[in-house]
Coordinates of C-alpha atoms in Angstrom, one line a residue:
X216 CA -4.0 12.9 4.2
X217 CA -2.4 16.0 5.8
X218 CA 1.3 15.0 6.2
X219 CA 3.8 16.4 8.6
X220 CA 3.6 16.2 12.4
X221 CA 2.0 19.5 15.1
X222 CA 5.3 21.3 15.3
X223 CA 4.3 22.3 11.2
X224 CA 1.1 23.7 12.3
X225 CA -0.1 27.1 14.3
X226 CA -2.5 26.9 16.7
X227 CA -6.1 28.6 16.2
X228 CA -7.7 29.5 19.1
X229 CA -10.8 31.2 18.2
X230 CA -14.1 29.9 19.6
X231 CA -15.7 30.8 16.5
X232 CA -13.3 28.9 14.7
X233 CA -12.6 25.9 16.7
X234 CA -15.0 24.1 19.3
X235 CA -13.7 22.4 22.8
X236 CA -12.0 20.0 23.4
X237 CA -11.0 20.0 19.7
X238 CA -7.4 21.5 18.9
X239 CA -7.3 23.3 15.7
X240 CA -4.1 23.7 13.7
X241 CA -2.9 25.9 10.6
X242 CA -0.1 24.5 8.4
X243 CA 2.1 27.1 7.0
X244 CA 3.3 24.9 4.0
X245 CA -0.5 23.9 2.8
X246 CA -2.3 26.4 3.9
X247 CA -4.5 23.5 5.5
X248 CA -6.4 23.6 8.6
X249 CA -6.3 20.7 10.5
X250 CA -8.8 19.5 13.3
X251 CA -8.1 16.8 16.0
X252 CA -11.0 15.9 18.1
X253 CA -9.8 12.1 19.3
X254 CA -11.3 10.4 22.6
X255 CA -12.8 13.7 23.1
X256 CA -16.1 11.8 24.2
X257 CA -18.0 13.8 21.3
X258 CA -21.8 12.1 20.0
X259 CA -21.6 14.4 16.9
X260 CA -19.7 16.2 14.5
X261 CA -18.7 19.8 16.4
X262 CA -20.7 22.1 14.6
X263 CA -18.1 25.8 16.0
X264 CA -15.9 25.6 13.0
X265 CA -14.3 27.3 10.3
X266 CA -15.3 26.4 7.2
X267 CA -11.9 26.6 6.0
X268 CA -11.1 22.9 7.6
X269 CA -9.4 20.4 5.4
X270 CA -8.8 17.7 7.1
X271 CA -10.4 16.5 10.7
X272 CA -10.1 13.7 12.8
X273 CA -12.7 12.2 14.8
X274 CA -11.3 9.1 15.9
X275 CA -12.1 7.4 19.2
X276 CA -15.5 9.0 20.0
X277 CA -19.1 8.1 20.5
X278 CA -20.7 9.3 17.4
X279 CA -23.7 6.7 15.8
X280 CA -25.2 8.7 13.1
X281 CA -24.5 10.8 10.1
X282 CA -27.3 13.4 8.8
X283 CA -27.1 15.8 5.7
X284 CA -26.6 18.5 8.0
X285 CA -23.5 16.9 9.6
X286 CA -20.7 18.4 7.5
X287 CA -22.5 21.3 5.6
X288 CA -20.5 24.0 7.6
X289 CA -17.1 22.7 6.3
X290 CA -17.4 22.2 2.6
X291 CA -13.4 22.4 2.1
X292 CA -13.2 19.4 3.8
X293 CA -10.7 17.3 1.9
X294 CA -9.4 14.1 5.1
X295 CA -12.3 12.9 7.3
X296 CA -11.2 10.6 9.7
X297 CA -14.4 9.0 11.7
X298 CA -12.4 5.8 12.6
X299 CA -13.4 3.7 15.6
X300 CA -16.6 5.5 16.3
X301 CA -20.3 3.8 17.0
X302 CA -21.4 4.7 13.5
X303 CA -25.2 2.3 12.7
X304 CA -26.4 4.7 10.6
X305 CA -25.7 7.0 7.7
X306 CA -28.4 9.1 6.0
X307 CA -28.6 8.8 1.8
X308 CA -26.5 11.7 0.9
X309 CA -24.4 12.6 4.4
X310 CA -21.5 13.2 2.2
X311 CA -22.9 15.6 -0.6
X312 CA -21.8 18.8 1.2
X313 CA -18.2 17.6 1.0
X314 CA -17.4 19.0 -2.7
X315 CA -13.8 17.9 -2.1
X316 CA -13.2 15.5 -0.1
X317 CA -10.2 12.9 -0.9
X318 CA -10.0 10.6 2.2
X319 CA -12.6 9.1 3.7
X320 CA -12.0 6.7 6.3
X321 CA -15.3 5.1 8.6
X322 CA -13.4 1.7 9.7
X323 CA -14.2 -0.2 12.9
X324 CA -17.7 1.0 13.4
X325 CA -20.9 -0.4 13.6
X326 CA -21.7 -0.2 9.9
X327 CA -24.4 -3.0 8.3
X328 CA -25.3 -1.3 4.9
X329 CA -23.9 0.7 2.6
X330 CA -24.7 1.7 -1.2
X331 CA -24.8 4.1 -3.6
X332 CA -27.3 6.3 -2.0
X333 CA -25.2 6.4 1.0
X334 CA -21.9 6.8 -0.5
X335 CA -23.8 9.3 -3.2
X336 CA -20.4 11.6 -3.6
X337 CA -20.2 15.1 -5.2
X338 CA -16.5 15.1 -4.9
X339 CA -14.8 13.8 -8.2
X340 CA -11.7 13.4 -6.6
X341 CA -12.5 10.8 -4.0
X342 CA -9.2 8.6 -3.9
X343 CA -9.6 6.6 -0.6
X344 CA -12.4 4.7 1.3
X345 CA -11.7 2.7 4.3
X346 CA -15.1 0.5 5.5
X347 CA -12.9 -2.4 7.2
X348 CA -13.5 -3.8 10.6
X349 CA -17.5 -3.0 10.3
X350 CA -20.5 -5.3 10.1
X351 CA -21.2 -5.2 6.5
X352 CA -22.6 -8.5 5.1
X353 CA -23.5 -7.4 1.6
X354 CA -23.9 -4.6 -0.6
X355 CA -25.1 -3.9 -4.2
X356 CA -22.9 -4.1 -7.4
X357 CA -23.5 -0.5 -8.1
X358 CA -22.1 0.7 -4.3
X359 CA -19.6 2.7 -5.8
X360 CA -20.4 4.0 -8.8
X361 CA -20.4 7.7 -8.0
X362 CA -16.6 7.5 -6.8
X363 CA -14.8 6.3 -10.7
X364 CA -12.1 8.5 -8.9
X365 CA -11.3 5.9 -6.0
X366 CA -7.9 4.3 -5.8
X367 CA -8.3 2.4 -2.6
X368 CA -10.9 0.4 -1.2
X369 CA -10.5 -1.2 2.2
X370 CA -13.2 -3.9 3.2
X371 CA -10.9 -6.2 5.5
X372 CA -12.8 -7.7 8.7
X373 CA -16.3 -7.5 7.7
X374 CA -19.3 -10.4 7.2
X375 CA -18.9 -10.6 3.5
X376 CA -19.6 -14.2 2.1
X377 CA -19.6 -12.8 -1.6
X378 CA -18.2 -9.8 -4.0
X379 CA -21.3 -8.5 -6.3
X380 CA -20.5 -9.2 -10.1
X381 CA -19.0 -6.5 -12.3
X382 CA -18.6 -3.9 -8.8
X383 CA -15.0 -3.2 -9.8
X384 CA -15.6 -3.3 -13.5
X385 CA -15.5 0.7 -14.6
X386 CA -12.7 1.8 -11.0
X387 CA -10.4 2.4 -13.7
X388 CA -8.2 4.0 -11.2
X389 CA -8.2 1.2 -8.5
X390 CA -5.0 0.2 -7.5
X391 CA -5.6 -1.2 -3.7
X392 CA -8.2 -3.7 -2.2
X393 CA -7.9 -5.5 0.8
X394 CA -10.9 -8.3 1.4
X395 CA -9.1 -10.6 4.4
X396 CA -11.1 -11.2 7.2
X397 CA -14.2 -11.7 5.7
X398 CA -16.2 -15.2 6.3
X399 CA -16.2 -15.6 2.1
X400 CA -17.5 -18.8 0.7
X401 CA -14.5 -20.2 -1.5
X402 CA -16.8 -21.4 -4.5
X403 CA -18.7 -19.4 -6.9
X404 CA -19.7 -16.8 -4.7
X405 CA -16.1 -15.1 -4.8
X406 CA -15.7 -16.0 -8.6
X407 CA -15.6 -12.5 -9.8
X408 CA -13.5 -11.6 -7.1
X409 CA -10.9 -14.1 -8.2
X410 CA -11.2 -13.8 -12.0
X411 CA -11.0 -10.0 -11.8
X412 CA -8.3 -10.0 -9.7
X413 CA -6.4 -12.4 -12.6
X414 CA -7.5 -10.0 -15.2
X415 CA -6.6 -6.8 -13.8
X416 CA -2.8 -8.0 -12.7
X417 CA -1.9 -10.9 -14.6
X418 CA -4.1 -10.4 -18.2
X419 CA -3.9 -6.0 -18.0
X420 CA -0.6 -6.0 -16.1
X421 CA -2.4 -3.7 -13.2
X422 CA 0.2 -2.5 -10.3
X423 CA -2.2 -3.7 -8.0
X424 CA -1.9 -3.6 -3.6
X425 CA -4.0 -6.1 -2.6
X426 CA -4.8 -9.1 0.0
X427 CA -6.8 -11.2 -2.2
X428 CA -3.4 -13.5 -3.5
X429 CA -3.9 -14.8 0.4
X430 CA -7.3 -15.2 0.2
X431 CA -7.2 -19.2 2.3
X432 CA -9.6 -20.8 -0.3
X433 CA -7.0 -23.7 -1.3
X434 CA -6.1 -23.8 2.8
X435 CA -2.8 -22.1 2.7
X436 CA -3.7 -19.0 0.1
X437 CA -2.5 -18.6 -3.1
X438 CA 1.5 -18.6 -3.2
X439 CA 2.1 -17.6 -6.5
X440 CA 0.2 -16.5 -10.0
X441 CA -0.1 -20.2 -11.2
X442 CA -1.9 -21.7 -8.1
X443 CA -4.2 -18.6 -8.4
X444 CA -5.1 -19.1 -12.2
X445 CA -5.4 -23.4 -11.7
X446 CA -8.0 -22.5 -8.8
X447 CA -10.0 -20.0 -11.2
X448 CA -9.8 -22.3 -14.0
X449 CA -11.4 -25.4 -12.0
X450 CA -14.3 -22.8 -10.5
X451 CA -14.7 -21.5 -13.5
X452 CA -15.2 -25.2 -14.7
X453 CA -17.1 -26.4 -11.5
X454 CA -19.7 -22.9 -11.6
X455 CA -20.1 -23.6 -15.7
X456 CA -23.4 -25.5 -16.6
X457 CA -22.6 -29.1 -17.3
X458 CA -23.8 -31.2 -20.1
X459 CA -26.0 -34.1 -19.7
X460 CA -23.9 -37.8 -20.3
X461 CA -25.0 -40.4 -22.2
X462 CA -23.4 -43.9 -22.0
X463 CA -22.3 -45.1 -25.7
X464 CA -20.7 -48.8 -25.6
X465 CA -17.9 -49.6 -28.3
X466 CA -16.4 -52.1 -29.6
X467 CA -12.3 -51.3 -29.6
X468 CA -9.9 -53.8 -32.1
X469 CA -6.6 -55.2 -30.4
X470 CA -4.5 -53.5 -33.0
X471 CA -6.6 -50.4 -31.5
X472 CA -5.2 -50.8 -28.1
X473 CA -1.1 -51.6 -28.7
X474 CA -1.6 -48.1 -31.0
X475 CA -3.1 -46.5 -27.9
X476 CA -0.6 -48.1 -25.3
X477 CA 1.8 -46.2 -27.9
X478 CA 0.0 -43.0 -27.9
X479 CA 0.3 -43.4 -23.7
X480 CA 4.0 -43.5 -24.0
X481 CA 4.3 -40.4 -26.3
X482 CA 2.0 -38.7 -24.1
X483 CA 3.3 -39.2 -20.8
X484 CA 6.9 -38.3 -22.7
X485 CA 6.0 -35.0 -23.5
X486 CA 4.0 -34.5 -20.1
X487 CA 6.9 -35.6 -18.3
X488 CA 9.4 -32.6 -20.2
X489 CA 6.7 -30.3 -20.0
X490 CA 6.5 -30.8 -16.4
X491 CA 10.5 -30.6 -16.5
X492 CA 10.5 -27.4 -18.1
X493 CA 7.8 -25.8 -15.5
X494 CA 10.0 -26.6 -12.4
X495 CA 13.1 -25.1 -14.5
X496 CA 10.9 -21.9 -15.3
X497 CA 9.8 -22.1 -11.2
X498 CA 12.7 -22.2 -10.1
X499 CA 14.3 -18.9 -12.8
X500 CA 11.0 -17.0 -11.4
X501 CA 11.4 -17.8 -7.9
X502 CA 14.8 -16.9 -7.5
X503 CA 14.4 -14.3 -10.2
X504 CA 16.4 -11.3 -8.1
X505 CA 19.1 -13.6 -6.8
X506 CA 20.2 -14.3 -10.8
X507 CA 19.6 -10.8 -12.0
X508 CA 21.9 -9.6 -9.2
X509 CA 24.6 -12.5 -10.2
X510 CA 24.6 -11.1 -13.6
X511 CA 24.6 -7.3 -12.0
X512 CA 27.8 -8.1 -9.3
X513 CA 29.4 -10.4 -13.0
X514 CA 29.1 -7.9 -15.5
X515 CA 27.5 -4.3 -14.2
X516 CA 24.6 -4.8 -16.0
X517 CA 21.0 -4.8 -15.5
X518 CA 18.9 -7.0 -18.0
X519 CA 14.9 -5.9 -18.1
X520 CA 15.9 -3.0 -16.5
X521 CA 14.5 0.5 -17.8
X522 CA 15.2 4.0 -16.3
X523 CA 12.1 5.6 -15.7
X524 CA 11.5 8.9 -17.8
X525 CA 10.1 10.8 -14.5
X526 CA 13.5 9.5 -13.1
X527 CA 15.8 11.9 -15.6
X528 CA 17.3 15.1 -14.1
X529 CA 16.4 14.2 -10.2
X530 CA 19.0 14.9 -8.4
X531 CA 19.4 12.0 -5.8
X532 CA 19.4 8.4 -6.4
X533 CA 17.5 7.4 -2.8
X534 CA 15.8 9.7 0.0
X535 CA 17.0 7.8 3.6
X536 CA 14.1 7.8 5.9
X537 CA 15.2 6.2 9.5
X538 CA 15.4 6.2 13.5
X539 CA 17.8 8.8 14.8
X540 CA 18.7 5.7 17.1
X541 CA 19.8 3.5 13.7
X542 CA 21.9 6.5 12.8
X543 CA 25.5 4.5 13.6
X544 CA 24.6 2.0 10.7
X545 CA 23.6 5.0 8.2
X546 CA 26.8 7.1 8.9
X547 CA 29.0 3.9 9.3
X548 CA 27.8 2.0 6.4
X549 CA 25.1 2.8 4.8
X550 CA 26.3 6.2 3.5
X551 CA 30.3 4.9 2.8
X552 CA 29.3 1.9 0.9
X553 CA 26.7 3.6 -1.2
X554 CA 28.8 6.9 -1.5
X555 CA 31.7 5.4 -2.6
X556 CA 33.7 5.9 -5.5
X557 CA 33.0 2.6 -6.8
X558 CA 28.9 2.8 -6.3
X559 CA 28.6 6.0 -7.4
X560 CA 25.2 6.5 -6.2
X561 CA 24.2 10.2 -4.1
X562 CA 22.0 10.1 -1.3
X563 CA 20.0 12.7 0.4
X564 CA 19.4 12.5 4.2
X565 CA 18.3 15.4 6.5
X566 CA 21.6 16.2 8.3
X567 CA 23.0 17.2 5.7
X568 CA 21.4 17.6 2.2
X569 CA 18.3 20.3 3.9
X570 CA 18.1 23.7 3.4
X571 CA 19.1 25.4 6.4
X572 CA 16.3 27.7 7.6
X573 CA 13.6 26.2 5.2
X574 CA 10.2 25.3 6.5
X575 CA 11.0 21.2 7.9
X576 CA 7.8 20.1 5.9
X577 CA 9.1 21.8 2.5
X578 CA 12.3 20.2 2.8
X579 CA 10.9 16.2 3.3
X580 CA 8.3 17.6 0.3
X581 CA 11.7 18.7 -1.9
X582 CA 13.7 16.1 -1.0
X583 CA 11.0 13.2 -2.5
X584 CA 10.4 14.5 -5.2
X585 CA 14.1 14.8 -5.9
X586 CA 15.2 11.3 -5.3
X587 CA 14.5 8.5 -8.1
X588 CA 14.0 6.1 -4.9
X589 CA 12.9 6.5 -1.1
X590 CA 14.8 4.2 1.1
X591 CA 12.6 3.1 4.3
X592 CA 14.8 1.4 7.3
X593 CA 12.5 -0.1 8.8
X594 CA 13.4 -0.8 12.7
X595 CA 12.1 -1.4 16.0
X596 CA 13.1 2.1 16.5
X597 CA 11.5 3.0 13.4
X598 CA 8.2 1.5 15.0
X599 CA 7.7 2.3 18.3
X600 CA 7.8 6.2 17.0
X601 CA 4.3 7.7 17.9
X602 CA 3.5 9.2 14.8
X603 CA 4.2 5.9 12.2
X604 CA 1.2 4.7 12.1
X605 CA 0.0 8.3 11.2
X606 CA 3.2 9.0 8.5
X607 CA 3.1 5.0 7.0
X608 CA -0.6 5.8 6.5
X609 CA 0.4 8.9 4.7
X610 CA 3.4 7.2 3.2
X611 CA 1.3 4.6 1.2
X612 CA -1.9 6.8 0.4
X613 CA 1.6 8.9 -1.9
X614 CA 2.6 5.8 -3.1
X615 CA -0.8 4.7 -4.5
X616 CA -1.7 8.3 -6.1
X617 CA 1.7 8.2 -7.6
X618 CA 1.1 4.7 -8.9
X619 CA 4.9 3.8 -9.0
X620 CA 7.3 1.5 -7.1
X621 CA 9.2 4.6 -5.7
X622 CA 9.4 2.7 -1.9
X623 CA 12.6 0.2 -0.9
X624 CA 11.8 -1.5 2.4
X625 CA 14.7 -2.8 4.7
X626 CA 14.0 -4.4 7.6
X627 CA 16.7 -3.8 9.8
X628 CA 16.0 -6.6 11.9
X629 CA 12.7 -9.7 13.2
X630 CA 9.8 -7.6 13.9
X631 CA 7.2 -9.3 16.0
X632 CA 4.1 -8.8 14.0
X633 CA 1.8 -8.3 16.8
X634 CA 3.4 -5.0 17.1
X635 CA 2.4 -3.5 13.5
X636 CA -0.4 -1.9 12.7
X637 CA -2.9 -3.1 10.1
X638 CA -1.4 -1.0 7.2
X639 CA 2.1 -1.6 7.9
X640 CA 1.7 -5.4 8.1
X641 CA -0.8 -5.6 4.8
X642 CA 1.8 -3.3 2.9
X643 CA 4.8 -6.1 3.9
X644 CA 2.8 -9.0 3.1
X645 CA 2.0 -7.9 -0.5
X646 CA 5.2 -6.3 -1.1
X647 CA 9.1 -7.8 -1.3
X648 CA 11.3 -6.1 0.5
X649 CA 15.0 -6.6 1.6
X650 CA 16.3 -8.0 5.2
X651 CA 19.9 -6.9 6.6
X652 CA 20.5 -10.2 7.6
X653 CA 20.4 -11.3 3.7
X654 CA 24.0 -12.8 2.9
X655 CA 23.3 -10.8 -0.2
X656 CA 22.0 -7.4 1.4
X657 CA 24.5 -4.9 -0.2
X658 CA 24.3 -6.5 -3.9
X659 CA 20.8 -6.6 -3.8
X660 CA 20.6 -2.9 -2.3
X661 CA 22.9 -2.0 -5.1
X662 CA 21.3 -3.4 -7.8
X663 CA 17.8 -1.9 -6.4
X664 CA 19.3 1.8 -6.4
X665 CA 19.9 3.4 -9.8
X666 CA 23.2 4.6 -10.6
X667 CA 23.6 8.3 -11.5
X668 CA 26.0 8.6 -14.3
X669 CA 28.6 10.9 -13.4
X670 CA 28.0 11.3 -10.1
X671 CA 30.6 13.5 -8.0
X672 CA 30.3 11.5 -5.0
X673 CA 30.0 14.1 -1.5
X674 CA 32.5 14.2 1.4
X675 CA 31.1 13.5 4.9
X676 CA 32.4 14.4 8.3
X677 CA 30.3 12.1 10.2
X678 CA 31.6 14.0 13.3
X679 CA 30.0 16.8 12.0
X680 CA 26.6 15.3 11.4
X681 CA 26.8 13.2 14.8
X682 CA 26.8 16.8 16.4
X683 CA 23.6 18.3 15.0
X684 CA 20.8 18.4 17.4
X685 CA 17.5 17.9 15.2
X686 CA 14.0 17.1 16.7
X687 CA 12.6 13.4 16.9
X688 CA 9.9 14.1 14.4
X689 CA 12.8 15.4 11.8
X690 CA 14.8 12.3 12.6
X691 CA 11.8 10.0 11.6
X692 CA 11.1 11.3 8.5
X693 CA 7.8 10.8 6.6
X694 CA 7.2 9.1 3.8
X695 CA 4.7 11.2 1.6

C-alpha cells in the first residue's frame, strides 16, 4: 500500500493520463502514481490512464464484473483497491495483466466463487488478498496455489461452513488469516483449520496474526493454547474411525480388587499434583509479564530476553506516533520519564528529531527504520483522524512483510469498539498491548523499550517544541 497522505503527492492533470472524476497523484518519494476513483459512480475500470499507475482505488462504486481486458492498460499496477463494489463475477485470468501487483483487496462484494483459475496470478510477489465480507460458501483446496508469495489472507464474514484440507499447506510465507464471521460447523469440517492452526504456531513456532484462537466452537472461543489443543485432540478422536466392541465377561479375585482400590489411591495422588502443578504453571504463564517486570524493576535484568541483531547500530530505541491533541502527556511525561538519566532510553518524535527541509514522507520512512521499536498512542484523538484507517491499514500490511514484533500499542484511554474499524479491532484482539490506566504502565513500558547502552540522553525545551506549527497529517504520523 502506498503510504503517506495527498499533501506527498503532485497532481496529474492530463486527460490522457487520468480519466474524470478520478484524481491522479504523483509521489515524489516513490515515484508512484496513485489513482483515487471512490464513490465516483463508475460501472468499470476507467480505461484514460497512464500505464505508469501503481496503486488505484476503486472503492465505493458500482462495478459487477472483471474481464481480461479490465487492467491490461496498467501493467505496473502494484495496490488495487476494488473494495465495496457490486463485484458477481470475475473472468479466469482478470488478474494476468498485473505482472506486479502486491495488494489486492475485493472485500464486501458480491463474490460466490473463487479458485485458481480466477485468482490465476502472474505476479510472484502477491503478499495481500482481502475476500472478507463476500458471499463465498466454498472453494477448492488448490485456490491459491499460484500466490506461494501471499502473507495475508482475509476471508472474515463470508458463508464458509468448512476450510478445504491441505489449502494452507505449501503458503510458506503466511503470517495472517482471519476466518470470524463465517457460519463454520465446529466438528470435523474445520478440523484442518484447527490442527494447522496448532501446528503452524504452537508445533513450528509461526508468528502468526490470526482470528481463528476465537473461533466460538467450545461457546466462548478458545482462551489460551491448552483449550485449543484439548478441543483438537477430542476431534481428532471423535473424526478418527472407531473400532468395533465386543463384550468379554471376567471373573476378578477379591485380593484383585483391594490391589486395585490401591492402584485408585496412587492414581488419583499423582492426578491430583499433576493438576497442582498445571494451575502453578497457569498461573506463571498468565501473569508471565507482571513477574518478568518484578524481576526487571528488582534487579535491572531481563531473563529470556535477546536483542535483536537487526536491532544493533539503530539509532533510537522507539519512534512516537500520536495525536497532536495528546501532545501535553508526550512532552510532560512521556519524553521526561523515558529520557531521563536514569532510563536511558532516546526517542525520536517529529518536532524535533526531523530533518528540516527533507521531504515529510522520507523523514517518517528514516525515522522507522531507525528505531528498534515504534511506539503507537492509541487515542480517541488518534481515531477519529480521517486517514487511520488508511495509515493502520498500511501500518500492519509493514508489520507483516517485516515479520517482526516492531509495534507497542498504548491505549491511552476505553475505546468504544463500535468506533474501530475492522483492521484496527482484529489487530487489538490478537495482539497484547499496554493501557495507561495499568498501576504498572511505566515499568511495563520500560521493560518493553530496549535500553541503548551509553546513551547521551537529549535536552528538550518543551516551549520550543509547543511552538512549532506542523500540519495534522505530520502530527498523526504513519505507521509504515
Amino acid at each position: 500500500m502506498i503510504s503517506g497522505t495527498l499533501d506527498f503527492y503532485s497532481e496529474l492533470t492530463s486527460e490522457s493520463d487520468c480519466q474524470m472524476p478520478c484524481l491522479c497523484t504523483f509521489q515524489c518519494v516513490t515515484n508512484h502514481v496513485l489513482v483515487l476513483c471512490e464513490n465516483a459512480s463508475l460501472a468499470e475500470v476507467p480505461v484514460n490512464l497512464t500505464s505508469a499507475v501503481t496503486a488505484i482505488s476503486l472503492k465505493h462504486n458500482f462495478i459487477t464484473n472483471l474481464t481480461r481486458d479490465s487492467f491490461s492498460h496498467i501493467p505496473s499496477l502494484q495496490v488495487l483497491d476494488l473494495g465495496d463494489n457490486m463485484i458477481c463475477y470475475i473472468e479466469d485470468g482478470s488478474f494476468l495483466p498485473l505482472r506486479v501487483l502486491y495488494d489486492l483487496y475485493l472485500n464486501d462484494n458480491d463474490i460466490s466463487e473463487v479458485n485458481s483459475a480466477i485468482l490465476n496470478m502472474s505476479s510472484p510477489q502477491i503478499a495481500s488478498l482481502d475476500l472478507s465480507t463476500n458471499r463465498i460458501s466454498s472453494f477448492p483446496n488448490d485456490t491459491f496455489n499460484e500466490m506461494t508469495s501471499v502473507q495475508g489472507i482475509f476471508l472474515h464474514n463470508n458463508q464458509l461452513s468448512t476450510i478445504p484440507d491441505g489449502v494452507f499447506d505449501d503458503l510458506l510465507n503466511l503470517s495472517a488469516v482471519f476466518v470470524i464471521g463465517n457460519p463454520f460447523n465446529c466438528s470435523c469440517d474445520i478440523l484442518y483449520l484447527t490442527s494447522w492452526y496448532k501446528d503452524a504456531v504452537f508445533t513450528n513456532g509461526l508468528s502468526l496474526s490470526t482470528d481463528i484462537p476465537q473461533l466460538p466452537c467450545n461457546d466462548i472461543g478458545f482462551s489460551n493454547e491448552t483449550e485449543l489443543d484439548q478441543w483438537v485432540r477430542d476431534q481428532e478422536e471423535a473424526c478418527s474411525p472407531q473400532p468395533t466392541a465386543s463384550v468379554v465377561t471376567v471373573e476378578v479375585p477379591v485380593t484383585q480388587i483391594v490391589t486395585t482400590q490401591k492402584w485408585y489411591l496412587y492414581a488419583g495422588s499423582a492426578a491430583l499434583a499433576v493438576f497442582l502443578t498445571a494451575a502453578v504453571c497457569w498461573l506463571i504463564y498468565d501473569y508471565r509479564l507482571e513477574i518478568l517486570v518484578f524481576i526487571y524493576i528488582k534487579t535491572g535484568l531481563k531473563p529470556f530476553s535477546s536483542r535483536s541483531s537487526d536491532d544493533e547500530g539503530k539509532e533510537y530505541d522507539a519512534f512516537i506516533s500520536f495525536s497532536s491533541l495528546d501532545r501535553d502527556f508526550v512532552l510532560e511525561e512521556l519524553l521526561p520519564k523515558l529520557e531521563s538519566l536514569e532510563s536511558r532510553r532516546r526517542l525520536c518524535i517529529h518536532h524535533r528529531d526531523f530533518i528540516v527541509g527533507e521531504c515529510i514522507a522520507t523523514n517518517i520512512i528514516n525515522a522507522i527504520e531507525k528505531s528498534k521499536k515504534i511506539l503507537i498512542l492509541c487515542s480517541k484523538n488518534y481515531l477519529e483522524s480521517e486517514w487511520c484507517s488508511y495509515e493502520f491499514k498500511t501500518s500492519h500490511q509493514q508489520a507483516l512483510r517485516d515479520r517482526a514484533r516492531r509495534i507497542l500499542l498504548v491505549m491511552m484511554e476505553d475505546v468504544d469498539e463500535k468506533t474501530l474499524d475492522k483492521e484496527i479491532k482484529a489487530y487489538i484482539s490478537t495482539n497484547t498491548y499496554l493501557h495507561r490506566r495499568d498501576a504498572l504502565f511505566w515499568s511495563k513500558l520500560m521493560y518493553s523499550i530496549p535500553e541503548s547502552k551509553g546513551t547521551t540522553t537529549l535536552e528538550v525545551n518543551a516551549g520550543e517544541i509547543n511552538d512549532v506549527d506542523v500540519t495534522d497529517e505530520v502530527k498523526q504520523i504513519s505507521i509504515l
